[in-house]
C-alpha positions as a Python dict, from the first residue, in 0.01 Angstrom:
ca = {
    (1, 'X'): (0, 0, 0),
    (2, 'X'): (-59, -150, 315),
    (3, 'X'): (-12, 58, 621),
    (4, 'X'): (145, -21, 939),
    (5, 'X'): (52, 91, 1288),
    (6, 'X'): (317, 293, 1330),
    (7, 'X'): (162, 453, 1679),
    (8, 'X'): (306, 97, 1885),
    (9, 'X'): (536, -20, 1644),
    (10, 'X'): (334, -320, 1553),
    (11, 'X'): (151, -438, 1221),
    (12, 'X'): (-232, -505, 1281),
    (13, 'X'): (-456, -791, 1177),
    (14, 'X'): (-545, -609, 918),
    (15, 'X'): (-255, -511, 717),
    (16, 'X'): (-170, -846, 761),
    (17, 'X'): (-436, -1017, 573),
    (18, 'X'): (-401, -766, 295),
    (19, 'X'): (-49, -798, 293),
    (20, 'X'): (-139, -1215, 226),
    (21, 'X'): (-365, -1098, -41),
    (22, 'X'): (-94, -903, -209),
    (23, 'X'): (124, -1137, -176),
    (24, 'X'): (-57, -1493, -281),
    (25, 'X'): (301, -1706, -283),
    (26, 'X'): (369, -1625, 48),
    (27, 'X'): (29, -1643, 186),
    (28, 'X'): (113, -2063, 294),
    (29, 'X'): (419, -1911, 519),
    (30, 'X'): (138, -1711, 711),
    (31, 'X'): (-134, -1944, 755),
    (32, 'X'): (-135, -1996, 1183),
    (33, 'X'): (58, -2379, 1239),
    (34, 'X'): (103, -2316, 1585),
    (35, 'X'): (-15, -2648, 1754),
    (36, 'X'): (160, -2837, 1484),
    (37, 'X'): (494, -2650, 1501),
    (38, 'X'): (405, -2674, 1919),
    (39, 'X'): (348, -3110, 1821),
    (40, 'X'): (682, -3121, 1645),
    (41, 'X'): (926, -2898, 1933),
    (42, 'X'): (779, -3099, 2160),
    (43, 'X'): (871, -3382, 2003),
    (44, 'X'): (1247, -3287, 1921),
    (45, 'X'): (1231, -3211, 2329),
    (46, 'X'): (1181, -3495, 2403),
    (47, 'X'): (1382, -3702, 2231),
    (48, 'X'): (1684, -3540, 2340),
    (49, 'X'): (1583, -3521, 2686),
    (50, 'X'): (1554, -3888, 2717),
    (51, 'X'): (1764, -4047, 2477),
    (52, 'X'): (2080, -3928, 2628),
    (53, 'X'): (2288, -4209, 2751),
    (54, 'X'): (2504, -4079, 3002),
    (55, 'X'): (2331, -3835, 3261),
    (56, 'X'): (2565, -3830, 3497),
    (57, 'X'): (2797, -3508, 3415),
    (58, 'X'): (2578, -3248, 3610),
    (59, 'X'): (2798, -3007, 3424),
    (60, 'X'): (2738, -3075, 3084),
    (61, 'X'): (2348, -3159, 3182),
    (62, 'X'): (2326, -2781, 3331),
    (63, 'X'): (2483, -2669, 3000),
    (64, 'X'): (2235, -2859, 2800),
    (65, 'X'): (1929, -2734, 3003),
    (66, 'X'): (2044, -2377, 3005),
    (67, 'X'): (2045, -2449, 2603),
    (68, 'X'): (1713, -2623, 2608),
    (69, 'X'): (1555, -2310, 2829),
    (70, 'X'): (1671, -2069, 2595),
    (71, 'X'): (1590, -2276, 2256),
    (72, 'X'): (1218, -2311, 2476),
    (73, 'X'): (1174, -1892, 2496),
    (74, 'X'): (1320, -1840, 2121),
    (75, 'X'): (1044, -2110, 1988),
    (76, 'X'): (777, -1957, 2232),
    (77, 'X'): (862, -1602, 2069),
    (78, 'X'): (873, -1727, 1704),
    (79, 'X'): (490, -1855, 1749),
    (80, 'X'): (363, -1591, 1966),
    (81, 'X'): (491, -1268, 1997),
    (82, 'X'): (353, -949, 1860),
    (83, 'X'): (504, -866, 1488),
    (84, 'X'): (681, -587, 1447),
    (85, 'X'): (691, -310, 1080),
    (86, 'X'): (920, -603, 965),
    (87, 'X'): (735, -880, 746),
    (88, 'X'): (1033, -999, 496),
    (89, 'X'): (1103, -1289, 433),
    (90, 'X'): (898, -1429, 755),
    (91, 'X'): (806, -1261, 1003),
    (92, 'X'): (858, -1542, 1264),
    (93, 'X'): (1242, -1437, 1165),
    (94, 'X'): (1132, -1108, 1308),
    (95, 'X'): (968, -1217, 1633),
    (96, 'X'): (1252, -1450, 1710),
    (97, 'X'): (1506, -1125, 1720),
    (98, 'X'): (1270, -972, 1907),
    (99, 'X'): (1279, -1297, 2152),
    (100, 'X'): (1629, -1291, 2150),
    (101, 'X'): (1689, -995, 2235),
    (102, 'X'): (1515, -1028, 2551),
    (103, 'X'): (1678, -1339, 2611),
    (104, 'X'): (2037, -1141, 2558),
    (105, 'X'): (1856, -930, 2822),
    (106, 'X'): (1798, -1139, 3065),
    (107, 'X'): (2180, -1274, 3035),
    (108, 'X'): (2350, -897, 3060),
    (109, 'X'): (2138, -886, 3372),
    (110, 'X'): (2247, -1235, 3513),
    (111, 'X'): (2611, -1147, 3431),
    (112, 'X'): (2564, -781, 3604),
    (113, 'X'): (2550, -972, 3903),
    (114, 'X'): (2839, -1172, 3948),
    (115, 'X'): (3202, -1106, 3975),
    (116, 'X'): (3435, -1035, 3664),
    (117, 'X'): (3649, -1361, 3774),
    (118, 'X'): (3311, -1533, 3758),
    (119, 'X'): (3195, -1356, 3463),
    (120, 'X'): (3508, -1441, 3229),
    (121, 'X'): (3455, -1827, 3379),
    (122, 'X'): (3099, -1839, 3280),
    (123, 'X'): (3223, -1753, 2893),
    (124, 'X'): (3498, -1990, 2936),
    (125, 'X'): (3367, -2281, 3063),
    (126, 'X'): (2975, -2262, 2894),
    (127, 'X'): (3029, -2077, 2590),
    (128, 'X'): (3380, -2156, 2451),
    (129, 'X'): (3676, -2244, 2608),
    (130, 'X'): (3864, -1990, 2389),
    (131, 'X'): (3700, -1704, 2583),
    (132, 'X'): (3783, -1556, 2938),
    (133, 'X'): (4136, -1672, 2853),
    (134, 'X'): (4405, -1301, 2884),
    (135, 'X'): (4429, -1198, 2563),
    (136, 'X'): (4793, -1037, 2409),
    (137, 'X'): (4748, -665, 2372),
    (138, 'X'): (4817, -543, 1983),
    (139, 'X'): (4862, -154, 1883),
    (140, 'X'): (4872, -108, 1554),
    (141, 'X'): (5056, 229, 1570),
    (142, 'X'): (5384, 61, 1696),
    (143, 'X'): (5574, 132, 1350),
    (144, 'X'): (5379, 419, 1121),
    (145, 'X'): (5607, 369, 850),
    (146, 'X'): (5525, 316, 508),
    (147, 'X'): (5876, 137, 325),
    (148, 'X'): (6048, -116, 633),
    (149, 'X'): (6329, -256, 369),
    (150, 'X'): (6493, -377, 628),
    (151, 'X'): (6190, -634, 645),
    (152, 'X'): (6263, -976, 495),
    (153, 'X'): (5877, -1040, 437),
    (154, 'X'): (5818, -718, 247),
    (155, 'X'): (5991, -349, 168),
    (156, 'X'): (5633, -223, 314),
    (157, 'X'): (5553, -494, 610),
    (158, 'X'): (5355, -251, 768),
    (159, 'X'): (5074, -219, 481),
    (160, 'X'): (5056, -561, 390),
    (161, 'X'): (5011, -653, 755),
    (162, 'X'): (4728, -405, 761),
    (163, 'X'): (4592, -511, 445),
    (164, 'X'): (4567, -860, 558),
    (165, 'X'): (4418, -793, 926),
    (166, 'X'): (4090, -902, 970),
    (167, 'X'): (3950, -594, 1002),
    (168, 'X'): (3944, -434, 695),
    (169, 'X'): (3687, -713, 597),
    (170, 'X'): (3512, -594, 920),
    (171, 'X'): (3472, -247, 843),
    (172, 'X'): (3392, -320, 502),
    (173, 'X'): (3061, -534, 596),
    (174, 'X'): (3018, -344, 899),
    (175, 'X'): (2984, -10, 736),
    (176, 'X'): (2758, -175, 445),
    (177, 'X'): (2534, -349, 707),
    (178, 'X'): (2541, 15, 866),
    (179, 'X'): (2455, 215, 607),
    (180, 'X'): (2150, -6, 576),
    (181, 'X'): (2010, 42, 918),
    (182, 'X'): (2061, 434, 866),
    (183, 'X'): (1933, 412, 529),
    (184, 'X'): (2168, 768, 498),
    (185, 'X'): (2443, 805, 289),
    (186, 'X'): (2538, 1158, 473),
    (187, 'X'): (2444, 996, 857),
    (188, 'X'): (2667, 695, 740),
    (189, 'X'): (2971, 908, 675),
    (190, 'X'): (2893, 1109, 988),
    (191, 'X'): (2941, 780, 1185),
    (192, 'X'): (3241, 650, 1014),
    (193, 'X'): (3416, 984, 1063),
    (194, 'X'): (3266, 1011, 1436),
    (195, 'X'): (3380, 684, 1486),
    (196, 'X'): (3735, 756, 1411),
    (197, 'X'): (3707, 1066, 1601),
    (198, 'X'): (3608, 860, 1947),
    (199, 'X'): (3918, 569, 1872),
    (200, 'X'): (4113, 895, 1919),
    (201, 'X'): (3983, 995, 2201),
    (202, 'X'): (4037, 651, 2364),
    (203, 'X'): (4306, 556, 2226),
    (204, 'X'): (4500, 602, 2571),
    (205, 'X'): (4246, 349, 2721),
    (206, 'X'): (4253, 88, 2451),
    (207, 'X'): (4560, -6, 2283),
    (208, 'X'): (4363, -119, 2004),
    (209, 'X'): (4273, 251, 1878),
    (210, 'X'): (4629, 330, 1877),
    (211, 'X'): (4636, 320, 1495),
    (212, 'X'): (4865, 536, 1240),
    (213, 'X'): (4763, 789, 1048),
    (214, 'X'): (4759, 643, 688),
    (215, 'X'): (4516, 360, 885),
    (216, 'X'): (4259, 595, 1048),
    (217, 'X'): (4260, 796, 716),
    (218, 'X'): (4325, 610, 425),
    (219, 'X'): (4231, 239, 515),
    (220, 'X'): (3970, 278, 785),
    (221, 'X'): (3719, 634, 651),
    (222, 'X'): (3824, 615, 282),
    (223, 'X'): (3886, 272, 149),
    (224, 'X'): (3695, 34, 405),
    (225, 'X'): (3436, 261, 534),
    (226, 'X'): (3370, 467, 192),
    (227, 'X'): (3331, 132, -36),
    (228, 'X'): (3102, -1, 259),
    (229, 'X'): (2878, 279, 200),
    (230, 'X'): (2916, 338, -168),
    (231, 'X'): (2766, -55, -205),
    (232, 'X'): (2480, -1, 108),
    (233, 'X'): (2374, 326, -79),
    (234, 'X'): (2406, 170, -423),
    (235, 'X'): (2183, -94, -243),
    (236, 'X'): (1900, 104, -106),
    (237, 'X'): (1915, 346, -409),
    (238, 'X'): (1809, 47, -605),
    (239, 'X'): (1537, -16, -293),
    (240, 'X'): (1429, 350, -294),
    (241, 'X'): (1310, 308, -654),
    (242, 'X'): (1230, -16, -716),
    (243, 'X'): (867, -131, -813),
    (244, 'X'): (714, -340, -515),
    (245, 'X'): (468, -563, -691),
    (246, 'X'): (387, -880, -514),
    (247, 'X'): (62, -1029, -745),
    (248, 'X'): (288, -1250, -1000),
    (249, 'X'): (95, -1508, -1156),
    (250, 'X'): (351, -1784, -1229),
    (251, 'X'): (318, -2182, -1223),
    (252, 'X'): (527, -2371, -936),
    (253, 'X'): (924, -2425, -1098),
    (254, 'X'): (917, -2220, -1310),
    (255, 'X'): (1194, -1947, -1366),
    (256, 'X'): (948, -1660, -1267),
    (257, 'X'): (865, -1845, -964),
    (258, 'X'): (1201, -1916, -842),
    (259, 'X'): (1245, -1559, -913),
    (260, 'X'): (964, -1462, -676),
    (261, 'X'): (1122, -1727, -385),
    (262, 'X'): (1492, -1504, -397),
    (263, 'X'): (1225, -1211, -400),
    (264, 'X'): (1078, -1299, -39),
    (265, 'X'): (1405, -1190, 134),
    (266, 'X'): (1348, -852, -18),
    (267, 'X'): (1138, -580, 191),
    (268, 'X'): (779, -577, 105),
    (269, 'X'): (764, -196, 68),
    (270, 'X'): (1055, 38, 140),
    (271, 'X'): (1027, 366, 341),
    (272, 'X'): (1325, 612, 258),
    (273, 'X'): (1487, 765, 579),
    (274, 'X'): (1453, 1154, 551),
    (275, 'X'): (1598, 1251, 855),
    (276, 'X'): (1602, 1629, 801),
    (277, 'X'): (1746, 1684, 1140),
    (278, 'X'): (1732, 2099, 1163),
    (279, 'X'): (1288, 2042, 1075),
    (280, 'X'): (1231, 2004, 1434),
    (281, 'X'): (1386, 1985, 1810),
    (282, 'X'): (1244, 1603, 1798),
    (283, 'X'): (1406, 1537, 1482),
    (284, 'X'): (1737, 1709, 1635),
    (285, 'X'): (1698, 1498, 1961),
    (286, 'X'): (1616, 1181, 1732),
    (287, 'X'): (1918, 1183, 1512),
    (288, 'X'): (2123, 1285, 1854),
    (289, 'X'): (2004, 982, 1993),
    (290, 'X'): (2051, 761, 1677),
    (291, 'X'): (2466, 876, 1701),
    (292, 'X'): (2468, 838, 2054),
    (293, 'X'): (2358, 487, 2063),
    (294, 'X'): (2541, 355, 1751),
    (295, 'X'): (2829, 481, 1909),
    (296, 'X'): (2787, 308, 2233),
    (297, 'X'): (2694, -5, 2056),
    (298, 'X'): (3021, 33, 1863),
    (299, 'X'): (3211, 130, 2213),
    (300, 'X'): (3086, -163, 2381),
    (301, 'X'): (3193, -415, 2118),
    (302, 'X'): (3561, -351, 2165),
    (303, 'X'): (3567, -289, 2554),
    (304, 'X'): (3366, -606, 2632),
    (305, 'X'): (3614, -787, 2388),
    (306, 'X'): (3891, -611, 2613),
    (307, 'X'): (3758, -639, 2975),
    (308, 'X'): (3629, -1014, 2929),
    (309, 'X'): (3926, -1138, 2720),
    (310, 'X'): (3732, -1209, 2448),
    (311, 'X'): (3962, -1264, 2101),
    (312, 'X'): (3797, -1076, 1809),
    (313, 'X'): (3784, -1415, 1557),
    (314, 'X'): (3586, -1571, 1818),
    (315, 'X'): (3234, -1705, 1647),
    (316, 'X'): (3103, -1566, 2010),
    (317, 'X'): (3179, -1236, 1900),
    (318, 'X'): (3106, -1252, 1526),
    (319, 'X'): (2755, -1368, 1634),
    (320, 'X'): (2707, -1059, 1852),
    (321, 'X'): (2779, -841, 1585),
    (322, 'X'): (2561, -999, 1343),
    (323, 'X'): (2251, -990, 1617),
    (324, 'X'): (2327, -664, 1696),
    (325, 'X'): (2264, -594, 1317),
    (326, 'X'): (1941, -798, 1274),
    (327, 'X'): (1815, -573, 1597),
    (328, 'X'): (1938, -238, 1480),
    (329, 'X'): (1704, -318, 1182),
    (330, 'X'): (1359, -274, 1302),
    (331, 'X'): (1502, -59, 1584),
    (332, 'X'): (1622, 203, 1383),
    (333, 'X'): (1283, 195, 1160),
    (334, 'X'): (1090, 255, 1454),
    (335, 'X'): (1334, 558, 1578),
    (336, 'X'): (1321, 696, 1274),
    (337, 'X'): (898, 679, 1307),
    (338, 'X'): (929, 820, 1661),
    (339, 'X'): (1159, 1088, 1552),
    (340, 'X'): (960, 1173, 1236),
    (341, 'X'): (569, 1112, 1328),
    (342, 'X'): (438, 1368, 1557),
    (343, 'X'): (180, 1099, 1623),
    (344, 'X'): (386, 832, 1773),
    (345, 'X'): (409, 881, 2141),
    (346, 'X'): (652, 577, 2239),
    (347, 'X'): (943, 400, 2089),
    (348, 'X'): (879, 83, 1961),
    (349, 'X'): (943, -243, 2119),
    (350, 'X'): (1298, -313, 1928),
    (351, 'X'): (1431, 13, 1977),
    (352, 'X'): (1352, -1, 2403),
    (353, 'X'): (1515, -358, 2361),
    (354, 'X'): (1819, -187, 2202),
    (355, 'X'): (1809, 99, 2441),
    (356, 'X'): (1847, -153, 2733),
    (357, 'X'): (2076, -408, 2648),
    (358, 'X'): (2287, -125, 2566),
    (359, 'X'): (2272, 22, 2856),
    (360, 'X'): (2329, -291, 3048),
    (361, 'X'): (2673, -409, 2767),
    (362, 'X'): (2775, -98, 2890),
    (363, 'X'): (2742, -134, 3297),
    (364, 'X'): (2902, -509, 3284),
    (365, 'X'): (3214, -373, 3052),
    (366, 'X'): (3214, -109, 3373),
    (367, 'X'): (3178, -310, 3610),
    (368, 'X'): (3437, -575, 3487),
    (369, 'X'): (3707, -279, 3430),
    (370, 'X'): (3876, -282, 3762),
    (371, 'X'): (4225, -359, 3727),
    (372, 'X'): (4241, -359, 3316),
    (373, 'X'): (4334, -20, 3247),
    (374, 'X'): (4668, 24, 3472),
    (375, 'X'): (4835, 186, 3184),
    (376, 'X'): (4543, 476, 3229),
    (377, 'X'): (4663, 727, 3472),
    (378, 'X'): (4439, 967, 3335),
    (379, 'X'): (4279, 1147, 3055),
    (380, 'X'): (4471, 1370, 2850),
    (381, 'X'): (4377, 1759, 2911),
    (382, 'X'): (4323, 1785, 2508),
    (383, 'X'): (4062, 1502, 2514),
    (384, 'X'): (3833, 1696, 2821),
    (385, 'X'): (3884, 2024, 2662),
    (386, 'X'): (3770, 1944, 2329),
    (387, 'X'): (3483, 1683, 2476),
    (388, 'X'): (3358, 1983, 2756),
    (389, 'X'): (3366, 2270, 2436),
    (390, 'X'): (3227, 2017, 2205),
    (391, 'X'): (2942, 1937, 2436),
    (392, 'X'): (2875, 2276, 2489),
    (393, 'X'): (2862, 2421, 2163),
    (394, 'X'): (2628, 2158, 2086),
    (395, 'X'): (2372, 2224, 2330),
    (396, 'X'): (2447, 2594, 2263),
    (397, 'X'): (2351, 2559, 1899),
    (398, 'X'): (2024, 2355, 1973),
    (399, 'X'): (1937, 2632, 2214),
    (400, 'X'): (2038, 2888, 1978),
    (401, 'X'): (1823, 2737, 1667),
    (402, 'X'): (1508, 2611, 1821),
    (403, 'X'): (1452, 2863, 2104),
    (404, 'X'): (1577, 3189, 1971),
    (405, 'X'): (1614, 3167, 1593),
    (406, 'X'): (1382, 2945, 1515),
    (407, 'X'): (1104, 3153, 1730),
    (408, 'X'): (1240, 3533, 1546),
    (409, 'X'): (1178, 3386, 1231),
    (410, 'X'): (773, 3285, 1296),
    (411, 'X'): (775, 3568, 1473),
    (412, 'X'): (890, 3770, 1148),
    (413, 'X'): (667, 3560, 981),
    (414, 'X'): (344, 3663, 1192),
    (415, 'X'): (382, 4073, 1165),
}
């Protein structure tokens, strides 16, 4: 099987050319096009650049060449950036995430600049005129009753209403997306529990989190949640031991060669997450990290959909969830090398990308925040206790294992 260079996160020359040789249907999506693909985007430039008839809106020009300057980086990244462990189905699919996600960069570090007036304006009048418009707040746990015959609509409104809210498709796909990029059927429920564990700890900053119990339980961890990752571990069960065998022999349309086309969007070999996080401190630190950042991923999400009046059907906001998938992807393959490889001395690319516009989602939401929680007069004493004796049990126990248990043992071991 080919191997990867795993050190930098990036797949050599090498493994490239025998991963062509492996693969001999795919080998005419690899062959280098660049100066023809560079003839045609020029082109497609140029025609719209100057076969516009009216020029004289300098708003909707600056809208178009803000477009244009962005479509001009993504194409740039697709031909010449470095690849990454991802190949499947292209990986020019690969390099433009990777291109993307600098260019989502470079925007959270635009908007960290201006005002949160300006801000919401900027997604309002660019983006979609839906967004930076107040949104209504909605708590779910208003009424926590199960039978409302009083209702004319139903004798249990409050169920069907859930049942019919667009987020129980959410957390459906969401945790099935997830429980691919943690390729961890344990981690996964970790996270959907964890999750649930964090909307009640700010649910008295979001009124979105205020949710009843039959919700955070039943719909949310056991019925969304659980079938997400029953599917997504059904899924990479069927990855896990599935023969990758890429030399098929097999005239052009015919039904083994269509068969081989669907095939491309399938990984080209399949590494099984083993995060064993009591082996080591780094593994410890690793998964720590993993759970840290999905959860301010997740965090981020609904506090930049609350701070910049963002509504949640929005295809602005759809989008960002599905790039934030296509980057957890290769970002979470190359933590999971980092955490695992003793070797690997640096994250790779993806996961510093993820690191950082993480870090920056999470200064703008900040820094737009002033004035949007006036309901928040503080946090409840419950919520610091069990944070502060949380925290420090954890760093207790990591002290406790690795530094004093962990060293009695060997040194049991040694006499």
């Amino acid at each position: 099987m080919a191997k990867s260079n795993l050190v930098d996160g990036t797949v050599d020359v090498a493994d490239i050319a025998l991963r062509n040789k492996e693969d001999p249907y795919a080998k005419w999506l690899k062959q280098p096009r660049s100066l023809t693909v560079l003839f045609i985007g020029f082109s497609v430039l140029i025609y719209f650049a100057f076969t516009r008839s009216d020029n004289s809106d300098t708003f909707r020009n600056t809208q178009l060449g803000i477009g244009a300057s962005a479509a001009v980086f993504l194409f740039y990244s697709m031909l010449q950036l470095k690849d990454g462990l991802f190949v499947r189905p292209h990986p020019m699919i690969w390099r433009l995430v990777k291109g993307a996600s600098v260019l989502y960069l470079m925007f959270l570090a635009f908007l960290l600049f201006q005002s949160p007036d300006d801000t919401r304006m900027f997604f309002h009048n660019y983006i979609d005129e839906e967004l930076g418009v107040k949104l209504p707040e909605k708590s779910y746990g208003e009424d926590c009753r199960i039978y409302t015959p009083e209702n004319p609509e139903s004798n249990f409104y409050n169920i069907k209403s859930t049942i019919f809210d667009e987020f129980i498709i959410a957390h459906f796909l969401g945790w099935f997306g997830k429980c691919m990029i943690f390729r961890d059927m344990y981690l996964s429920w970790f996270m959907s529990i964890w999750f649930e564990i964090l909307e009640l700890s700010l649910m008295h900053v979001l009124p979105n989190f205020i949710e009843c119990w039959w919700d955070h339980i039943i719909f949310d961890v056991l019925i969304c949640n659980g079938l997400g990752i029953y599917f997504g571990t059904k899924v990479l069960r069927y990855l896990e031991t599935k023969e990758y065998d890429w030399g098929i022999k097999a005239p052009f349309f015919s039904f083994s060669f269509a068969k081989r086309a669907i095939m491309q969007f399938s990984p080209f070999e399949w590494t099984k997450y083993e995060w064993n996080f009591l082996s080591s401190p780094r593994r410890f630190f690793g998964v720590i990290t993993i759970i840290t950042l999905g959860s301010v991923i997740e965090l981020n999400c609904f506090f930049l959909k609350y701070v910049l009046w963002h509504p949640p059907p929005n295809p602005f906001v759809i989008g960002r969830l599905v790039f934030w998938w296509a980057v957890c992807l290769p970002a979470s393959r190359e933590f999971y090398e980092f955490s695992v490889n003793e070797k690997c001395k640096k994250v790779g690319e993806m996961a510093w990308l993820s690191l950082a516009m993480s870090g920056l989602e999470l200064l703008l939401w900040v820094k737009c925040s002033p004035g949007q929680f006036p309901h928040v007069a503080g946090h409840p004493l419950v919520v610091v206790v069990c944070w502060s004796v949380g925290t420090v049990l954890l760093i207790g126990f990591a002290i406790f294992y690795f530094y004093i248990f962990e060293c009695h043992k060997n040194d049991k071991k040694t006499k």
